[in-house]
CSV table of C-alpha atoms in Angstrom, one decimal:
chain,number,residue,atom,x,y,z
A,545,UNK,CA,-18.7,8.6,-14.5
A,546,UNK,CA,-16.5,9.9,-11.7
A,547,UNK,CA,-18.6,9.7,-8.5
A,548,UNK,CA,-17.3,11.9,-5.7
A,549,UNK,CA,-18.2,10.7,-2.3
A,550,UNK,CA,-17.5,13.1,0.6
A,551,UNK,CA,-19.2,13.8,3.9
A,552,UNK,CA,-18.9,17.6,3.4
A,553,UNK,CA,-19.4,20.3,0.8
A,554,UNK,CA,-16.9,22.9,-0.6
A,555,UNK,CA,-16.4,25.8,1.9
A,556,UNK,CA,-14.4,29.0,2.1
A,557,UNK,CA,-12.3,29.7,-1.0
A,558,UNK,CA,-12.9,26.2,-2.4
A,559,UNK,CA,-16.3,27.3,-3.9
A,560,UNK,CA,-14.9,30.1,-5.9
A,561,UNK,CA,-11.7,28.2,-6.9
A,562,UNK,CA,-13.7,25.2,-8.3
A,563,UNK,CA,-16.0,27.4,-10.3
A,564,UNK,CA,-13.1,29.6,-11.7
A,565,UNK,CA,-11.0,26.6,-12.7
A,566,UNK,CA,-14.0,25.0,-14.4
A,567,UNK,CA,-15.0,28.2,-16.2
A,568,UNK,CA,-11.5,28.8,-17.4
A,569,UNK,CA,-11.2,25.3,-18.9
A,570,UNK,CA,-14.6,25.8,-20.7
A,571,UNK,CA,-13.4,29.0,-22.2
A,572,UNK,CA,-10.2,27.4,-23.6
A,573,UNK,CA,-7.7,28.4,-20.9
A,574,UNK,CA,-5.9,25.0,-20.5
A,575,UNK,CA,-3.2,25.9,-18.1
A,576,UNK,CA,-3.9,27.4,-14.7
A,577,UNK,CA,-2.3,27.8,-11.3
A,578,UNK,CA,-4.1,26.9,-8.1
A,579,UNK,CA,-2.3,28.8,-5.3
A,580,UNK,CA,-3.5,27.1,-2.2
A,581,UNK,CA,-2.2,27.8,1.3
A,582,UNK,CA,-1.5,24.9,3.7
A,583,UNK,CA,-4.7,23.5,5.2
A,584,UNK,CA,-7.1,25.0,2.6
A,585,UNK,CA,-8.2,21.6,1.2
A,586,UNK,CA,-6.5,21.7,-2.2
A,587,UNK,CA,-7.0,17.9,-2.6
A,588,UNK,CA,-10.7,18.2,-2.1
A,589,UNK,CA,-10.8,21.1,-4.7
A,590,UNK,CA,-9.0,18.9,-7.1
A,591,UNK,CA,-11.4,16.0,-6.4
A,592,UNK,CA,-14.3,18.3,-7.3
A,593,UNK,CA,-12.6,19.4,-10.5
A,594,UNK,CA,-12.1,15.8,-11.6
A,595,UNK,CA,-15.9,15.1,-10.9
A,596,UNK,CA,-16.9,18.2,-12.9
A,597,UNK,CA,-14.6,17.7,-15.9
A,598,UNK,CA,-15.2,13.9,-16.1
A,599,UNK,CA,-11.8,13.2,-17.7
A,600,UNK,CA,-9.0,10.7,-17.0
A,601,UNK,CA,-6.6,12.3,-14.6
A,602,UNK,CA,-2.9,12.1,-14.0
A,603,UNK,CA,-1.7,13.6,-10.7
A,604,UNK,CA,2.1,14.1,-10.7
A,605,UNK,CA,3.7,14.3,-7.3
A,606,UNK,CA,7.4,15.1,-6.5
A,607,UNK,CA,8.1,12.0,-4.4
A,608,UNK,CA,6.6,8.7,-3.2
A,609,UNK,CA,5.5,10.0,0.2
A,610,UNK,CA,3.3,12.7,-1.3
A,611,UNK,CA,2.1,10.4,-4.0
A,612,UNK,CA,1.1,7.8,-1.4
A,613,UNK,CA,-0.8,10.4,0.6
A,614,UNK,CA,-2.8,11.6,-2.4
A,615,UNK,CA,-3.5,8.1,-3.5
A,616,UNK,CA,-5.0,7.3,-0.1
A,617,UNK,CA,-7.1,10.5,0.0
A,618,UNK,CA,-8.5,10.1,-3.6
A,619,UNK,CA,-9.4,6.5,-3.0
A,620,UNK,CA,-11.7,7.7,-0.2
A,621,UNK,CA,-13.2,10.4,-2.4
A,622,UNK,CA,-13.8,8.0,-5.4
A,623,UNK,CA,-14.6,4.6,-3.9
A,624,UNK,CA,-16.5,3.5,-7.0
A,625,UNK,CA,-13.9,4.6,-9.5
A,626,UNK,CA,-10.4,3.3,-10.4
A,627,UNK,CA,-7.7,5.2,-8.4
A,628,UNK,CA,-4.3,3.9,-9.4
A,629,UNK,CA,-0.7,4.3,-8.1
A,630,UNK,CA,2.3,4.5,-10.5
A,631,UNK,CA,5.7,5.1,-9.0
A,632,UNK,CA,9.2,3.6,-9.4
A,633,UNK,CA,9.0,-0.1,-8.4
A,634,UNK,CA,12.6,-0.2,-7.1
A,635,UNK,CA,13.2,-0.6,-3.4
A,636,UNK,CA,16.9,-0.4,-4.2
A,637,UNK,CA,18.5,0.7,-7.6
A,638,UNK,CA,22.1,0.9,-8.6
A,639,UNK,CA,22.1,1.9,-12.3
A,640,UNK,CA,24.6,0.5,-14.7
A,641,UNK,CA,27.6,2.8,-14.9
A,642,UNK,CA,31.3,3.0,-15.9
A,643,UNK,CA,33.8,5.1,-13.9
A,644,UNK,CA,36.5,6.1,-16.4
A,645,UNK,CA,39.0,7.4,-13.9
A,646,UNK,CA,39.3,4.0,-12.1
A,647,UNK,CA,38.3,1.8,-15.0
A,648,UNK,CA,35.4,0.4,-12.9
A,649,UNK,CA,32.3,-1.1,-14.4
A,650,UNK,CA,29.3,-1.1,-12.1
A,651,UNK,CA,26.7,-3.6,-13.1
A,652,UNK,CA,23.0,-2.8,-12.7
A,653,UNK,CA,21.7,-4.0,-9.4
A,654,UNK,CA,18.2,-3.6,-8.1
A,655,UNK,CA,15.5,-4.9,-5.8
A,656,UNK,CA,12.0,-4.7,-7.3
A,657,UNK,CA,9.0,-4.3,-5.1
A,658,UNK,CA,6.5,-6.8,-6.4
A,659,UNK,CA,3.5,-5.0,-4.9
A,660,UNK,CA,4.4,-1.7,-6.6
A,661,UNK,CA,5.0,-3.5,-9.9
A,662,UNK,CA,1.5,-5.0,-9.5
A,663,UNK,CA,0.1,-1.5,-9.0
A,664,UNK,CA,1.9,-0.2,-12.1
A,665,UNK,CA,0.4,-3.0,-14.2
A,666,UNK,CA,-3.0,-2.3,-12.7
A,667,UNK,CA,-2.7,1.4,-13.7
A,668,UNK,CA,-1.9,0.7,-17.4
A,669,UNK,CA,-4.7,-2.0,-17.5
A,670,UNK,CA,-7.2,0.4,-16.1
A,671,UNK,CA,-6.3,3.1,-18.6
A,672,UNK,CA,-6.9,0.8,-21.5
A,673,UNK,CA,-10.0,-0.7,-20.1
A,674,UNK,CA,-11.9,2.2,-18.4
A,675,UNK,CA,-12.5,6.0,-18.6
A,676,UNK,CA,-13.1,6.7,-15.0
A,677,UNK,CA,-9.4,6.4,-14.0
A,678,UNK,CA,-7.2,8.6,-11.7
A,679,UNK,CA,-3.5,7.8,-11.6
A,680,UNK,CA,-1.3,9.2,-8.9
A,681,UNK,CA,2.3,9.1,-10.2
A,682,UNK,CA,5.8,10.2,-9.3
A,683,UNK,CA,8.1,11.8,-11.9
A,684,UNK,CA,9.2,8.3,-12.9
A,685,UNK,CA,6.2,8.2,-15.2
A,686,UNK,CA,8.1,10.2,-17.8
A,687,UNK,CA,10.5,7.3,-18.4
A,688,UNK,CA,9.9,5.0,-21.4
A,689,UNK,CA,7.8,1.9,-20.6
A,690,UNK,CA,7.1,0.4,-24.0
A,691,UNK,CA,4.6,1.3,-26.8
A,692,UNK,CA,1.0,1.4,-25.6
A,693,UNK,CA,-0.2,0.1,-29.1
A,694,UNK,CA,2.0,-3.0,-28.8
A,695,UNK,CA,0.8,-3.6,-25.3
A,696,UNK,CA,-2.8,-3.2,-26.4
A,697,UNK,CA,-2.4,-5.4,-29.5
A,698,UNK,CA,-0.9,-8.2,-27.3
A,699,UNK,CA,-3.9,-8.5,-25.0
A,700,UNK,CA,-5.9,-11.7,-25.0
A,701,UNK,CA,-9.7,-11.4,-25.3
A,702,UNK,CA,-11.6,-14.5,-24.3
A,703,UNK,CA,-15.4,-15.0,-24.5
A,704,UNK,CA,-17.6,-17.9,-23.5
A,705,UNK,CA,-18.2,-20.4,-26.4
A,706,UNK,CA,-15.3,-19.0,-28.5
A,707,UNK,CA,-13.3,-21.6,-30.4
A,708,UNK,CA,-10.0,-20.4,-29.0
A,709,UNK,CA,-8.2,-23.7,-28.3
A,710,UNK,CA,-6.3,-24.7,-25.1
A,711,UNK,CA,-2.9,-25.0,-26.8
A,712,UNK,CA,-3.3,-21.7,-28.5
A,713,UNK,CA,-4.1,-20.0,-25.2
A,714,UNK,CA,-0.9,-21.5,-23.6
A,715,UNK,CA,1.2,-20.3,-26.5
A,716,UNK,CA,-0.3,-16.8,-26.3
A,717,UNK,CA,0.4,-16.7,-22.5
A,718,UNK,CA,4.1,-17.6,-23.2
A,719,UNK,CA,4.2,-14.8,-25.8
A,720,UNK,CA,2.9,-12.4,-23.1
A,721,UNK,CA,5.9,-13.5,-21.0
A,722,UNK,CA,3.8,-15.4,-18.4
A,723,UNK,CA,5.7,-18.3,-16.9
A,724,UNK,CA,4.3,-21.7,-16.5
A,725,UNK,CA,4.7,-22.8,-12.9
A,726,UNK,CA,2.6,-25.6,-11.4
A,727,UNK,CA,4.3,-25.4,-8.0
A,728,UNK,CA,5.0,-21.8,-7.0
A,729,UNK,CA,1.8,-20.2,-8.4
A,730,UNK,CA,2.2,-16.4,-8.1
A,731,UNK,CA,1.6,-13.2,-10.0
A,732,UNK,CA,2.6,-13.4,-13.7
A,733,UNK,CA,2.4,-17.2,-13.9
A,734,UNK,CA,0.0,-19.8,-15.1
A,735,UNK,CA,-0.6,-23.5,-14.5
A,736,UNK,CA,-2.4,-26.2,-16.4
A,737,UNK,CA,-4.9,-28.6,-14.8
A,738,UNK,CA,-6.2,-30.9,-17.6
A,739,UNK,CA,-8.6,-28.9,-19.7
A,740,UNK,CA,-8.4,-25.9,-17.3
A,741,UNK,CA,-5.8,-23.2,-17.4
A,742,UNK,CA,-5.4,-20.9,-14.4
A,743,UNK,CA,-3.6,-17.5,-14.7
A,744,UNK,CA,-2.7,-14.9,-12.1
A,745,UNK,CA,-2.6,-11.7,-14.1
A,746,UNK,CA,0.3,-9.3,-13.8
A,747,UNK,CA,-2.0,-6.6,-12.2
A,748,UNK,CA,-3.4,-8.9,-9.5
A,749,UNK,CA,-2.2,-11.3,-6.9
A,750,UNK,CA,-5.2,-12.2,-4.7
A,751,UNK,CA,-7.5,-13.4,-7.6
A,752,UNK,CA,-6.8,-15.5,-10.6
A,753,UNK,CA,-8.6,-16.4,-13.8
A,754,UNK,CA,-9.6,-20.0,-14.6
A,755,UNK,CA,-10.5,-20.8,-18.2
A,756,UNK,CA,-12.1,-24.2,-18.9
A,757,UNK,CA,-12.1,-25.8,-22.4
A,758,UNK,CA,-14.4,-28.5,-23.9
A,759,UNK,CA,-12.4,-29.5,-27.0
A,760,UNK,CA,-11.4,-26.2,-28.6
A,761,UNK,CA,-14.3,-24.3,-27.2
A,762,UNK,CA,-14.2,-22.1,-24.0
A,763,UNK,CA,-16.6,-23.8,-21.7
A,764,UNK,CA,-16.3,-21.6,-18.6
A,765,UNK,CA,-14.5,-18.5,-17.3
A,766,UNK,CA,-14.2,-17.9,-13.6
A,767,UNK,CA,-12.5,-15.5,-11.3
A,768,UNK,CA,-11.2,-17.4,-8.3
A,769,UNK,CA,-9.4,-16.9,-5.0
A,770,UNK,CA,-5.7,-17.8,-5.3
A,771,UNK,CA,-5.4,-19.1,-1.7
A,772,UNK,CA,-8.5,-21.2,-1.4
A,773,UNK,CA,-9.1,-22.0,-5.1
A,774,UNK,CA,-12.8,-21.2,-4.6
A,775,UNK,CA,-14.7,-19.5,-7.5
A,776,UNK,CA,-15.7,-15.9,-6.8
A,777,UNK,CA,-17.7,-15.2,-9.9
A,778,UNK,CA,-18.6,-16.5,-13.3
A,779,UNK,CA,-17.5,-14.3,-16.2
A,780,UNK,CA,-18.8,-14.1,-19.8
A,781,UNK,CA,-15.6,-12.6,-21.1
A,782,UNK,CA,-12.2,-11.7,-19.7
A,783,UNK,CA,-9.1,-9.7,-20.9
A,784,UNK,CA,-5.6,-10.9,-20.1
A,785,UNK,CA,-3.0,-8.2,-20.2
A,786,UNK,CA,0.7,-8.8,-20.9
A,787,UNK,CA,3.1,-9.5,-18.0
A,788,UNK,CA,5.6,-6.8,-19.2
A,789,UNK,CA,5.2,-3.3,-20.5
A,790,UNK,CA,8.0,-3.9,-23.1
A,791,UNK,CA,5.8,-6.0,-25.4
A,792,UNK,CA,6.2,-6.8,-29.0
A,793,UNK,CA,4.9,-9.4,-31.5
A,794,UNK,CA,6.9,-12.0,-33.4
A,795,UNK,CA,7.2,-10.1,-36.6
A,796,UNK,CA,8.3,-6.9,-34.9
A,797,UNK,CA,10.7,-8.9,-32.7
A,798,UNK,CA,12.4,-10.4,-35.8
A,799,UNK,CA,12.7,-6.9,-37.3
A,800,UNK,CA,14.0,-5.6,-34.0
A,801,UNK,CA,16.7,-8.3,-33.8
A,802,UNK,CA,17.7,-7.5,-37.4
A,803,UNK,CA,18.1,-3.8,-36.5
A,804,UNK,CA,20.1,-4.5,-33.4
A,805,UNK,CA,22.4,-6.8,-35.3
A,806,UNK,CA,23.0,-4.1,-38.0
A,807,UNK,CA,23.7,-1.5,-35.3
A,808,UNK,CA,26.1,-3.9,-33.6
A,809,UNK,CA,28.1,-4.3,-36.9
A,810,UNK,CA,28.3,-0.5,-37.4
A,811,UNK,CA,29.5,0.0,-33.8
A,812,UNK,CA,32.1,-2.8,-34.1
A,813,UNK,CA,33.4,-1.2,-37.3
A,814,UNK,CA,33.4,2.2,-35.6
A,815,UNK,CA,35.6,1.0,-32.8
A,816,UNK,CA,38.0,-0.9,-35.0
A,817,UNK,CA,38.5,2.1,-37.3
A,818,UNK,CA,39.4,4.1,-34.3
A,819,UNK,CA,41.8,1.4,-33.0
A,820,UNK,CA,39.7,0.6,-30.0
A,821,UNK,CA,39.8,-3.2,-30.1
A,822,UNK,CA,38.9,-3.7,-26.4
A,823,UNK,CA,35.6,-1.7,-26.8
A,824,UNK,CA,34.8,-3.6,-30.1
A,825,UNK,CA,35.2,-7.0,-28.4
A,826,UNK,CA,33.3,-5.8,-25.3
A,827,UNK,CA,30.2,-4.6,-27.3
A,828,UNK,CA,30.2,-7.6,-29.6
A,829,UNK,CA,30.3,-10.1,-26.7
A,830,UNK,CA,27.6,-8.4,-24.6
A,831,UNK,CA,25.2,-7.7,-27.5
A,832,UNK,CA,25.5,-11.1,-29.2
A,833,UNK,CA,24.5,-12.8,-25.9
A,834,UNK,CA,21.4,-10.5,-25.6
A,835,UNK,CA,20.5,-11.3,-29.2
A,836,UNK,CA,20.6,-15.0,-28.5
A,837,UNK,CA,18.3,-14.5,-25.5
A,838,UNK,CA,15.9,-12.5,-27.6
A,839,UNK,CA,15.8,-15.1,-30.3
A,840,UNK,CA,15.3,-18.0,-27.9
A,841,UNK,CA,12.9,-16.7,-25.2
A,842,UNK,CA,11.9,-13.2,-26.4
A,843,UNK,CA,13.4,-11.3,-23.5
A,844,UNK,CA,16.9,-10.5,-22.0
A,845,UNK,CA,18.5,-8.8,-19.1
A,846,UNK,CA,18.5,-5.0,-19.7
A,847,UNK,CA,15.9,-5.3,-22.5
A,848,UNK,CA,14.9,-1.7,-21.9
A,849,UNK,CA,18.2,-0.7,-23.5
A,850,UNK,CA,16.7,-2.0,-26.8
A,851,UNK,CA,13.4,-0.3,-26.4
A,852,UNK,CA,13.9,1.9,-29.5
A,853,UNK,CA,14.4,-1.1,-31.7
A,854,UNK,CA,11.6,-3.2,-30.1
A,855,UNK,CA,9.1,-0.4,-30.8
A,856,UNK,CA,10.7,0.3,-34.3
A,857,UNK,CA,11.4,3.9,-33.5
A,858,UNK,CA,14.1,6.0,-35.1
A,859,UNK,CA,17.1,7.5,-33.3
A,860,UNK,CA,16.1,10.5,-31.1
A,861,UNK,CA,12.4,9.8,-31.5
A,862,UNK,CA,10.3,10.5,-28.4
A,863,UNK,CA,9.8,7.3,-26.3
A,864,UNK,CA,6.4,6.1,-25.1
A,865,UNK,CA,5.6,6.7,-21.5
A,866,UNK,CA,2.7,6.3,-19.1
A,867,UNK,CA,1.3,9.6,-20.4
A,868,UNK,CA,0.7,8.0,-23.8
A,869,UNK,CA,-1.8,5.6,-22.2
A,870,UNK,CA,-4.1,8.5,-21.4
A,871,UNK,CA,-4.6,9.5,-25.0
A,872,UNK,CA,-4.9,13.2,-26.0
A,873,UNK,CA,-7.8,14.3,-23.8
A,874,UNK,CA,-7.0,14.1,-20.1
A,875,UNK,CA,-6.4,16.3,-17.0
A,876,UNK,CA,-2.9,16.7,-15.6
A,877,UNK,CA,-2.4,18.0,-12.0
A,878,UNK,CA,1.1,18.9,-11.0
A,879,UNK,CA,1.3,18.8,-7.2
A,880,UNK,CA,3.9,21.0,-5.5
A,881,UNK,CA,4.7,22.3,-9.0
A,882,UNK,CA,7.5,24.6,-7.8
A,883,UNK,CA,9.4,21.3,-7.0
A,884,UNK,CA,8.0,18.9,-9.5
A,885,UNK,CA,8.5,21.0,-12.7
A,886,UNK,CA,12.3,21.5,-12.1
A,887,UNK,CA,12.5,17.7,-11.4
A,888,UNK,CA,11.0,16.9,-14.8
A,889,UNK,CA,13.2,19.5,-16.5
A,890,UNK,CA,16.4,18.0,-15.0
A,891,UNK,CA,15.9,14.3,-15.4
A,892,UNK,CA,17.0,13.9,-19.0
A,893,UNK,CA,20.5,15.5,-18.7
A,894,UNK,CA,21.6,13.3,-15.8
A,895,UNK,CA,20.4,10.1,-17.4
A,896,UNK,CA,22.1,10.9,-20.8
A,897,UNK,CA,25.5,11.7,-19.2
A,898,UNK,CA,25.7,8.3,-17.5
A,899,UNK,CA,24.7,6.4,-20.7
A,900,UNK,CA,27.0,8.3,-23.0
A,901,UNK,CA,29.9,7.0,-20.9
A,902,UNK,CA,28.6,3.4,-21.3
A,903,UNK,CA,28.2,3.8,-25.0
A,904,UNK,CA,31.6,5.4,-25.6
A,905,UNK,CA,33.4,2.5,-23.8
A,906,UNK,CA,31.6,-0.4,-25.5
A,907,UNK,CA,29.1,-1.4,-22.7
A,908,UNK,CA,26.0,-0.4,-24.6
A,909,UNK,CA,24.9,0.3,-28.2
A,910,UNK,CA,24.1,4.0,-29.1
A,911,UNK,CA,20.4,3.0,-29.2
A,912,UNK,CA,20.5,2.7,-25.4
A,913,UNK,CA,20.5,6.5,-25.3
A,914,UNK,CA,16.9,6.4,-26.5
A,915,UNK,CA,15.9,4.5,-23.4
A,916,UNK,CA,15.4,7.7,-21.5
A,917,UNK,CA,13.1,10.1,-19.7
A,918,UNK,CA,11.3,12.8,-21.7
A,919,UNK,CA,13.0,16.0,-22.5
A,920,UNK,CA,11.1,18.9,-21.0
A,921,UNK,CA,10.0,20.1,-24.5
A,922,UNK,CA,8.6,16.6,-25.2
A,923,UNK,CA,6.8,16.7,-21.9
A,924,UNK,CA,5.2,20.0,-22.7
A,925,UNK,CA,3.9,18.6,-26.0
A,926,UNK,CA,2.2,15.7,-24.2
A,927,UNK,CA,0.1,17.9,-21.9
A,928,UNK,CA,-3.1,19.8,-22.5
A,929,UNK,CA,-5.3,20.6,-19.6
A,930,UNK,CA,-3.0,21.3,-16.6
A,931,UNK,CA,-3.5,22.6,-13.0
A,932,UNK,CA,-0.2,23.6,-11.4
A,933,UNK,CA,-0.8,23.1,-7.6
A,934,UNK,CA,1.4,25.0,-5.1
A,935,UNK,CA,1.4,27.3,-2.2
A,936,UNK,CA,4.5,29.0,-3.7
A,937,UNK,CA,4.3,28.8,-7.6
A,938,UNK,CA,7.7,28.6,-9.2
A,939,UNK,CA,9.3,30.7,-11.9
A,940,UNK,CA,8.0,28.4,-14.7
A,941,UNK,CA,4.4,29.1,-13.9
A,942,UNK,CA,4.8,32.8,-13.1
A,943,UNK,CA,6.9,33.7,-16.2
A,944,UNK,CA,4.3,32.3,-18.5
A,945,UNK,CA,1.5,34.4,-17.0
A,946,UNK,CA,-0.9,31.5,-16.4
A,947,UNK,CA,-4.1,32.5,-14.5
A,948,UNK,CA,-3.6,32.2,-10.7
A,949,UNK,CA,-6.6,31.1,-8.7
A,950,UNK,CA,-6.1,31.8,-5.0
A,951,UNK,CA,-7.4,29.5,-2.2
A,952,UNK,CA,-6.3,31.2,1.0
A,953,UNK,CA,-9.3,30.9,3.4
A,954,UNK,CA,-9.5,27.5,5.1
A,955,UNK,CA,-12.9,25.7,5.0
A,956,UNK,CA,-12.6,25.5,8.8
A,957,UNK,CA,-12.0,29.3,8.9
A,958,UNK,CA,-9.1,28.7,11.3
A,959,UNK,CA,-6.4,31.5,11.1
A,960,UNK,CA,-2.7,31.2,11.3
A,961,UNK,CA,-1.4,32.1,14.8
A,962,UNK,CA,0.0,35.6,15.2
A,963,UNK,CA,3.7,35.7,15.2
A,964,UNK,CA,5.4,38.2,17.5
A,965,UNK,CA,9.1,38.9,16.8
A,966,UNK,CA,10.9,40.2,19.9
A,967,UNK,CA,14.5,41.5,20.3
A,968,UNK,CA,17.2,39.1,21.6
A,969,UNK,CA,18.1,41.5,24.5
A,970,UNK,CA,16.6,40.2,27.7
A,971,UNK,CA,15.1,37.2,25.9
A,972,UNK,CA,15.7,34.8,28.8
A,973,UNK,CA,13.8,36.9,31.3
A,974,UNK,CA,11.1,37.5,28.7
A,975,UNK,CA,10.7,33.8,28.0
A,976,UNK,CA,10.7,33.1,31.8
A,977,UNK,CA,7.7,35.4,32.4
A,978,UNK,CA,5.8,34.1,29.4
A,979,UNK,CA,6.2,30.6,30.8
A,980,UNK,CA,4.9,31.7,34.2
A,981,UNK,CA,1.8,33.1,32.5
A,982,UNK,CA,1.1,29.7,30.9
A,983,UNK,CA,1.8,27.7,34.0
A,984,UNK,CA,-0.5,29.8,36.1
A,985,UNK,CA,-3.3,28.7,33.7
A,986,UNK,CA,-2.1,25.1,34.0
A,987,UNK,CA,-1.0,25.1,30.3
A,988,UNK,CA,2.0,23.6,28.6
A,989,UNK,CA,4.9,25.4,26.8
A,990,UNK,CA,7.0,24.3,23.9
A,991,UNK,CA,10.3,26.1,23.4
A,992,UNK,CA,12.3,25.3,20.3
A,993,UNK,CA,16.0,26.3,19.6
A,994,UNK,CA,18.3,26.0,16.6
A,995,UNK,CA,20.7,23.5,18.1
A,996,UNK,CA,20.9,21.0,21.0
A,997,UNK,CA,23.6,23.2,22.6
A,998,UNK,CA,21.4,26.3,22.6
A,999,UNK,CA,18.6,24.3,24.4
A,1000,UNK,CA,20.9,23.5,27.3
A,1001,UNK,CA,21.1,27.1,28.6
A,1002,UNK,CA,17.3,27.7,29.1
A,1003,UNK,CA,16.9,24.2,30.5
A,1004,UNK,CA,19.6,24.9,33.2
A,1005,UNK,CA,18.2,28.4,34.0
A,1006,UNK,CA,14.6,27.3,34.4
A,1007,UNK,CA,15.5,24.1,36.3
A,1008,UNK,CA,17.4,26.2,38.9
A,1009,UNK,CA,14.6,28.9,39.2
A,1010,UNK,CA,13.5,29.1,42.9
A,1011,UNK,CA,9.8,29.1,42.1
A,1012,UNK,CA,9.9,26.4,39.4
A,1013,UNK,CA,7.3,23.8,40.4
A,1014,UNK,CA,6.6,22.3,37.0
A,1015,UNK,CA,8.7,19.6,35.4
A,1016,UNK,CA,11.0,20.8,32.6
A,1017,UNK,CA,12.2,18.4,29.9
A,1018,UNK,CA,14.8,19.0,27.3
């Protein structure tokens, strides 16, 4: 159960907005607009809606800054529930590209933020494990991340006294792309200490899991502190999630490799028939190297470009995204919808244009085009209960006639200051006398101008004023 903790109750327009949104959902109106002015407490209204509907919730923000702000606020409102954060894990990202005009190939270059990667894994693990989950995400969540069913089927379930076997556990960890490392023990690795195996899950860095065996039987399961090695708690069962979202089993991997090889042969033939021998040699060399890596260790650089084959999807089929981890019954909140919706709409075209160039010049197989963000029509099919959140709703929301619930009055009942527009004629004298009124009351004045140059005039005039006794700064 979502348990909302707040030191205050809904006030102002919040009360009516919460009840109207809830009643509309109950009556089958699944798409609504919350038009909330700045400072009216839209986040608290949304928190109350989550508590009333009791559904897994995805909050879509237009950028990392707003996502981080919402994540922090909701963690305070729901301290006993799982509030997760899912944004792009790149600190720096240069996508793979080919510039035809200069015959320049730009290799993919990126710097992955390990902490954000941990939070992404924590989000998907929570969605498969619990129902009281809120995920705050950027629009990167509409990119393919691997099939949820493959990810779920790969999980390792361990219980006390199960006859699982130490060697079998090690083999399964390797299949889940965990790396054995007895020296540099970190997230996504495991180490062996006699009959005990210690694992740091992909979704955690501070705590690890220690599994002890007596013969083939699981004799103990502990959660321990990674730094001190001290046991934190004894567990009766534990679930170990894969270290990568692009997960597949051995049988599917064999079939995937066969499909990649067949596509490679077709693409080589296509280039040769069109007398493009350079492109044929290029795609053969690159893809055969990737196939060798997949056959030997089950992973390769740029594995996401083979996501369609790894999940055994057909050409053009909708990729799996974070939204698929929610199932069919969940609440979607689109924050700053007038900005976020156009972002979602435009991501597919830009991604496809870059990849088509790579495919046409032999750098990638055509299946790489299916490693992509959702098309907008696909995005619409994946959503059900939606609240569009904005102070200025966009054309998408307005044209479809969704119900608009207004939240104008602030819970503090503070009003916007009155704005007085005055003519430009005599504005320096007018400004001077307004400043004098404030200084007589020992108050401060802030004057803003469009440019630095425009600020120099008033600064000079007021500094030279004969009765100017207050310091003036520019």
